[in-house]
CSV table of N, CA and C in Angstrom, one decimal:
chain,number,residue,atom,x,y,z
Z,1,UNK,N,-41.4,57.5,-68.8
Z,1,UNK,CA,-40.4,58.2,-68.0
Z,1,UNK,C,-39.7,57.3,-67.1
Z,2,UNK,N,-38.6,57.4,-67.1
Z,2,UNK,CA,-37.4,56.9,-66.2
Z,2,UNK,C,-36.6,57.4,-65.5
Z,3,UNK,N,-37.0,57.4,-63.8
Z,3,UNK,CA,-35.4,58.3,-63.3
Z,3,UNK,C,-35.0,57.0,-62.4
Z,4,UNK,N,-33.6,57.5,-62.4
Z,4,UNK,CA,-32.9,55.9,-61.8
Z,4,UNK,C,-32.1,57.0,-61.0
Z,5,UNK,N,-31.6,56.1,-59.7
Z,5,UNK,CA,-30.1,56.6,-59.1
Z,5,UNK,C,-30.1,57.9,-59.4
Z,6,UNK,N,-31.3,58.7,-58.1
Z,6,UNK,CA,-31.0,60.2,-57.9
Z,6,UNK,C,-31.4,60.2,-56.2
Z,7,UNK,N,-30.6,61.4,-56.0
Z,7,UNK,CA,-31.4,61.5,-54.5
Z,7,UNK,C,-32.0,63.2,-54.5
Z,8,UNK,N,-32.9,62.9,-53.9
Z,8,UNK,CA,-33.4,63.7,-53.6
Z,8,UNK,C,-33.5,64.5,-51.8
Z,9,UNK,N,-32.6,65.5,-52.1
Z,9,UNK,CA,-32.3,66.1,-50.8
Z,9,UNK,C,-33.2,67.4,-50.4
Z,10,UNK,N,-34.3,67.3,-51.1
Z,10,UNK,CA,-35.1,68.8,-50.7
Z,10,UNK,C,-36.0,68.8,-50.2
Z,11,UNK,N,-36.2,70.0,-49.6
Z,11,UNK,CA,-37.9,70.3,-48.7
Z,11,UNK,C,-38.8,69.4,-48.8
Z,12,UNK,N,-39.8,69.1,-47.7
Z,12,UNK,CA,-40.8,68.4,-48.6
Z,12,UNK,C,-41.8,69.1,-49.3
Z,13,UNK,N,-41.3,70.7,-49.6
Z,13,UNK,CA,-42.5,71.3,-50.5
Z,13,UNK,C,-41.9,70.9,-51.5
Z,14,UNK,N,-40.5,71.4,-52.0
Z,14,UNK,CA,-39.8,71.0,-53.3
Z,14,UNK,C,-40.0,69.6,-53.4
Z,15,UNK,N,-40.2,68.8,-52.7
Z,15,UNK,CA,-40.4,67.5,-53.4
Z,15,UNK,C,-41.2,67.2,-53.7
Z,16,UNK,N,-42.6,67.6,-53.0
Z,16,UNK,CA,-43.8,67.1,-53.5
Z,16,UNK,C,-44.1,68.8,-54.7
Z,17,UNK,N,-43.1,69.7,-55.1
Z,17,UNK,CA,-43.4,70.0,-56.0
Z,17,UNK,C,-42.8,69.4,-57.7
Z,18,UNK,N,-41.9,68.2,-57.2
Z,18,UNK,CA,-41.1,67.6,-57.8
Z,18,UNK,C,-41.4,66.7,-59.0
Z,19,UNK,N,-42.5,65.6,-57.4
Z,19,UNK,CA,-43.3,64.3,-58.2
Z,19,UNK,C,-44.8,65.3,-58.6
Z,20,UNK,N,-45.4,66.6,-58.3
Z,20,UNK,CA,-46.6,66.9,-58.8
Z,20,UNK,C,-46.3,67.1,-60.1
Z,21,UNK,N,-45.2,67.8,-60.8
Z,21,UNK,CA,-45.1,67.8,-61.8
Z,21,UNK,C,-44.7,66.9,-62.5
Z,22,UNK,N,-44.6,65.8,-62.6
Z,22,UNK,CA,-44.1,64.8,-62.6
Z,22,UNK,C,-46.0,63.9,-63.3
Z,23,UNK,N,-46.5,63.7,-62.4
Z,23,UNK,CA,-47.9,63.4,-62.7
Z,23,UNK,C,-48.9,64.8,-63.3
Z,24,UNK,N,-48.0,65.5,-63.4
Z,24,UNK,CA,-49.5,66.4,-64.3
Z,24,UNK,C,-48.9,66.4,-66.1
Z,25,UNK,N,-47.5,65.8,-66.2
Z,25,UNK,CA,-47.2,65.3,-67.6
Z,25,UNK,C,-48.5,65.4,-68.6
Z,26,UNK,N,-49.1,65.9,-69.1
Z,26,UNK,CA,-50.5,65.6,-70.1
Z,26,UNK,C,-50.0,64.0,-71.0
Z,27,UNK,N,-48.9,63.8,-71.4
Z,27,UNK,CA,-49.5,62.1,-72.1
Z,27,UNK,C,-48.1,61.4,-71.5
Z,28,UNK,N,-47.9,61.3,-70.3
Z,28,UNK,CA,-47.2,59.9,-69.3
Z,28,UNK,C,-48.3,59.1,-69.6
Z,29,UNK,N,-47.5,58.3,-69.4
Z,29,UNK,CA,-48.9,56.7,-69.2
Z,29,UNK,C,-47.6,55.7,-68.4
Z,30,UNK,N,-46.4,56.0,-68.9
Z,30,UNK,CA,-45.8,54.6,-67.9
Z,30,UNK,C,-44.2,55.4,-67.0
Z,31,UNK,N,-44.3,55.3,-65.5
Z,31,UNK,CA,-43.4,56.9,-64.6
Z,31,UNK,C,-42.7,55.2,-64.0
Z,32,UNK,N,-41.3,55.4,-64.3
Z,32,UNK,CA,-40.5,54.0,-63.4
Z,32,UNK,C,-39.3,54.7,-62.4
Z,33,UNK,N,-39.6,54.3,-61.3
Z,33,UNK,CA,-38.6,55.1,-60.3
Z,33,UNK,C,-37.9,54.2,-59.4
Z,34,UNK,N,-36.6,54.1,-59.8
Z,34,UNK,CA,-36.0,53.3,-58.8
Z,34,UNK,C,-34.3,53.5,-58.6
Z,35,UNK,N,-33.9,53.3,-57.7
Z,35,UNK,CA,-32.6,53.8,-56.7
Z,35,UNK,C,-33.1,55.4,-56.6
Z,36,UNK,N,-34.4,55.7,-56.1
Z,36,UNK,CA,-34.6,57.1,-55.8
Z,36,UNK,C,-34.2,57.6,-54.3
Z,37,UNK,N,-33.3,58.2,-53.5
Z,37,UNK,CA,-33.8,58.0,-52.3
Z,37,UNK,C,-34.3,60.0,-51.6
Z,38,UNK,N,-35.1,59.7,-51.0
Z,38,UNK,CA,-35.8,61.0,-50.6
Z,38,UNK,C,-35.9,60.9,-49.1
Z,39,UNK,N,-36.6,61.9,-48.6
Z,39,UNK,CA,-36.8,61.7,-47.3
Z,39,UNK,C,-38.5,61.7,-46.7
Z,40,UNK,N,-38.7,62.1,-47.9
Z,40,UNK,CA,-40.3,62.5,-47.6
Z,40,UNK,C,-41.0,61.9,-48.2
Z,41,UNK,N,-42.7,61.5,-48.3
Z,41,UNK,CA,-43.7,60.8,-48.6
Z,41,UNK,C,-43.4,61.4,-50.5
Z,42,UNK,N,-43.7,60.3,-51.4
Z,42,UNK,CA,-44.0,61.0,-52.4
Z,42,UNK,C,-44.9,61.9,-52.9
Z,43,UNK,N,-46.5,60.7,-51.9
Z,43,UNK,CA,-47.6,61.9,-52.4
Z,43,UNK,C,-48.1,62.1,-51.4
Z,44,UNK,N,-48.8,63.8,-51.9
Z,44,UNK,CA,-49.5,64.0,-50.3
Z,44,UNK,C,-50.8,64.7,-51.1
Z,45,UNK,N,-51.3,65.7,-50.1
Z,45,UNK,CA,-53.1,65.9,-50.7
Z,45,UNK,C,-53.1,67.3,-52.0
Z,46,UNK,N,-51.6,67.5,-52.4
Z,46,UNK,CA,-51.9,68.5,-53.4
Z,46,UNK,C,-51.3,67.7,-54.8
Z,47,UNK,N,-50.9,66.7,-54.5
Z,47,UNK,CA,-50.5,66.0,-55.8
Z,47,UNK,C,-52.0,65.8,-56.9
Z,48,UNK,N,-51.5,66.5,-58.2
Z,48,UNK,CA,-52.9,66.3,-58.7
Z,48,UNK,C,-52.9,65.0,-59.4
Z,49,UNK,N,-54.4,64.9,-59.7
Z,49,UNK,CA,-55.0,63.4,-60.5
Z,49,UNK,C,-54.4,63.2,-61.8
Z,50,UNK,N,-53.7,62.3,-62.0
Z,50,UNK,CA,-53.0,61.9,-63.0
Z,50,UNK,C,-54.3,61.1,-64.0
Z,51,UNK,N,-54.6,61.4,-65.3
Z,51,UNK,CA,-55.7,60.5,-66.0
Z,51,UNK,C,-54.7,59.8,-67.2
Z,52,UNK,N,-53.5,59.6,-67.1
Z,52,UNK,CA,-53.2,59.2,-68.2
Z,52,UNK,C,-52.2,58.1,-67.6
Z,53,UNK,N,-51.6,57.8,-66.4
Z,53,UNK,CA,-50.2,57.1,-65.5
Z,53,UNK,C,-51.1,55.9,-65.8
Z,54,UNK,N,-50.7,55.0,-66.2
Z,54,UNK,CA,-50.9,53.6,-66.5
Z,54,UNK,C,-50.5,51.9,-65.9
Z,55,UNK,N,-48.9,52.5,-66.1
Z,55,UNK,CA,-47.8,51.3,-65.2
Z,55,UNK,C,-46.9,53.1,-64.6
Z,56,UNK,N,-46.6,52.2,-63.1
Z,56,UNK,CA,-45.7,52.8,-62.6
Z,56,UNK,C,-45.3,51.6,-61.5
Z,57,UNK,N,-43.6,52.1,-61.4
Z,57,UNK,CA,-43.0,51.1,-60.4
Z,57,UNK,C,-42.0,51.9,-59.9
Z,58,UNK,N,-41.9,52.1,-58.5
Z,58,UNK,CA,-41.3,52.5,-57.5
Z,58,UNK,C,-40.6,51.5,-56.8
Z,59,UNK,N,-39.1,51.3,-57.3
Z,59,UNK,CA,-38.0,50.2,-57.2
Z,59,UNK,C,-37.0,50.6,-56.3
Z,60,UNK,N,-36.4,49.7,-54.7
Z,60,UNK,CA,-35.2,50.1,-54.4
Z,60,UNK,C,-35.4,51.5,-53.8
Z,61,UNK,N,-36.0,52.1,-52.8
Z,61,UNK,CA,-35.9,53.4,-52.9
Z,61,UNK,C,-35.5,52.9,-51.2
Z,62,UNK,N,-35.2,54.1,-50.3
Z,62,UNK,CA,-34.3,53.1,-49.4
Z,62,UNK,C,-35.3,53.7,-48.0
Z,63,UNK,N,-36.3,54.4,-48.3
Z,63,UNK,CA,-37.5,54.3,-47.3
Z,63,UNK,C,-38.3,53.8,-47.3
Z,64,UNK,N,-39.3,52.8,-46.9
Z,64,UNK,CA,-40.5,52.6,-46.8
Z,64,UNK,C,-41.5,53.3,-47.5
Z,65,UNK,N,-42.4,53.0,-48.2
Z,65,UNK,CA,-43.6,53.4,-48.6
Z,65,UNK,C,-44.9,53.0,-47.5
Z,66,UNK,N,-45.2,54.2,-46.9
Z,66,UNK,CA,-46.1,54.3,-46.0
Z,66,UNK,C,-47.5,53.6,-46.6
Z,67,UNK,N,-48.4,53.1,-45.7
Z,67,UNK,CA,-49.6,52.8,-46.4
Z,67,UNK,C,-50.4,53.9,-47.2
Z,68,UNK,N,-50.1,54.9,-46.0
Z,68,UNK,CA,-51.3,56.5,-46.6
Z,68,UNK,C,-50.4,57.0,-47.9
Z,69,UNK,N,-49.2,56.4,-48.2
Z,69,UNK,CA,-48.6,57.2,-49.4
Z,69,UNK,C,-49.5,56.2,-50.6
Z,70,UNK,N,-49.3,54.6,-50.1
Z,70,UNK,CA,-50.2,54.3,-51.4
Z,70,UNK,C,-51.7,54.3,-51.8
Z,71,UNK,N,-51.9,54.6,-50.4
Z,71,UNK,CA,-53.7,54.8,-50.6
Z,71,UNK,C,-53.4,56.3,-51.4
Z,72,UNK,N,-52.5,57.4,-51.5
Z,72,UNK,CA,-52.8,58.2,-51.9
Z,72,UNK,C,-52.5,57.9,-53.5
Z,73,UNK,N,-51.2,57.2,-53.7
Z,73,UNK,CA,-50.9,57.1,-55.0
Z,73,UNK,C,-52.1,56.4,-55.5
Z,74,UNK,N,-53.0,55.5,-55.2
Z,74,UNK,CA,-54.1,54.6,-55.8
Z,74,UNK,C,-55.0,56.2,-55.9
Z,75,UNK,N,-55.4,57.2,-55.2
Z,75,UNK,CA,-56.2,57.9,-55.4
Z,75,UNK,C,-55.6,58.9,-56.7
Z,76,UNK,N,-54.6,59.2,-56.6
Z,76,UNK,CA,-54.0,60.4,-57.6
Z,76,UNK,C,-54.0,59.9,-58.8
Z,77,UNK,N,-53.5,58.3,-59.3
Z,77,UNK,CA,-53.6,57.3,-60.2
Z,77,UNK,C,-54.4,56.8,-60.9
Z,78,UNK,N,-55.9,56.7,-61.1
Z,78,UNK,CA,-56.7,56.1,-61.0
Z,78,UNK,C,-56.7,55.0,-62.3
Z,79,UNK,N,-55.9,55.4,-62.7
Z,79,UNK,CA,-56.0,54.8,-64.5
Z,79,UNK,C,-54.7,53.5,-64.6
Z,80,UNK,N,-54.0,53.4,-63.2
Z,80,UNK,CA,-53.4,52.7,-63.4
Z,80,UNK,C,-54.2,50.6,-63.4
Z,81,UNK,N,-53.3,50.1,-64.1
Z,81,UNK,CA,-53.0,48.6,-64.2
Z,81,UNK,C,-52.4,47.8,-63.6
């Protein structure tokens, strides 16, 4: 999966219901995201466990990635490389 050059202007429920569907894909294995821009964390504690996301890269997005967003993505992720 590939999304390039989108912004994302919604809630942060709508967003984090955005990327949740996004990771519950049943056979993703490789999610590339970049010129995304949002305002909110991508993941938070209802994002479910992804068993299939393998490579992912979050490119250019024009906020910071918090540490707790990647400790969460390492937890939601687990199958990644």
């Amino acid at each position: 999966l590939n999304i390039s050059n989108c912004s994302i202007s919604f809630d942060p429920q709508t967003t984090s219901s955005w990327i949740n569907r996004i990771w519950s894909l049943p056979k993703l294995t490789s999610c590339h995201i970049k010129n995304c821009y949002q305002t909110d964390a991508y993941f938070d504690e209802d994002t479910p466990t992804s068993s299939t996301i393998e490579q992912l890269s979050l490119c250019s997005t024009m906020y910071p990635v918090r540490i707790t967003d990647l400790l969460h993505l390492f937890t939601y992720t687990p199958c990644l490389r």
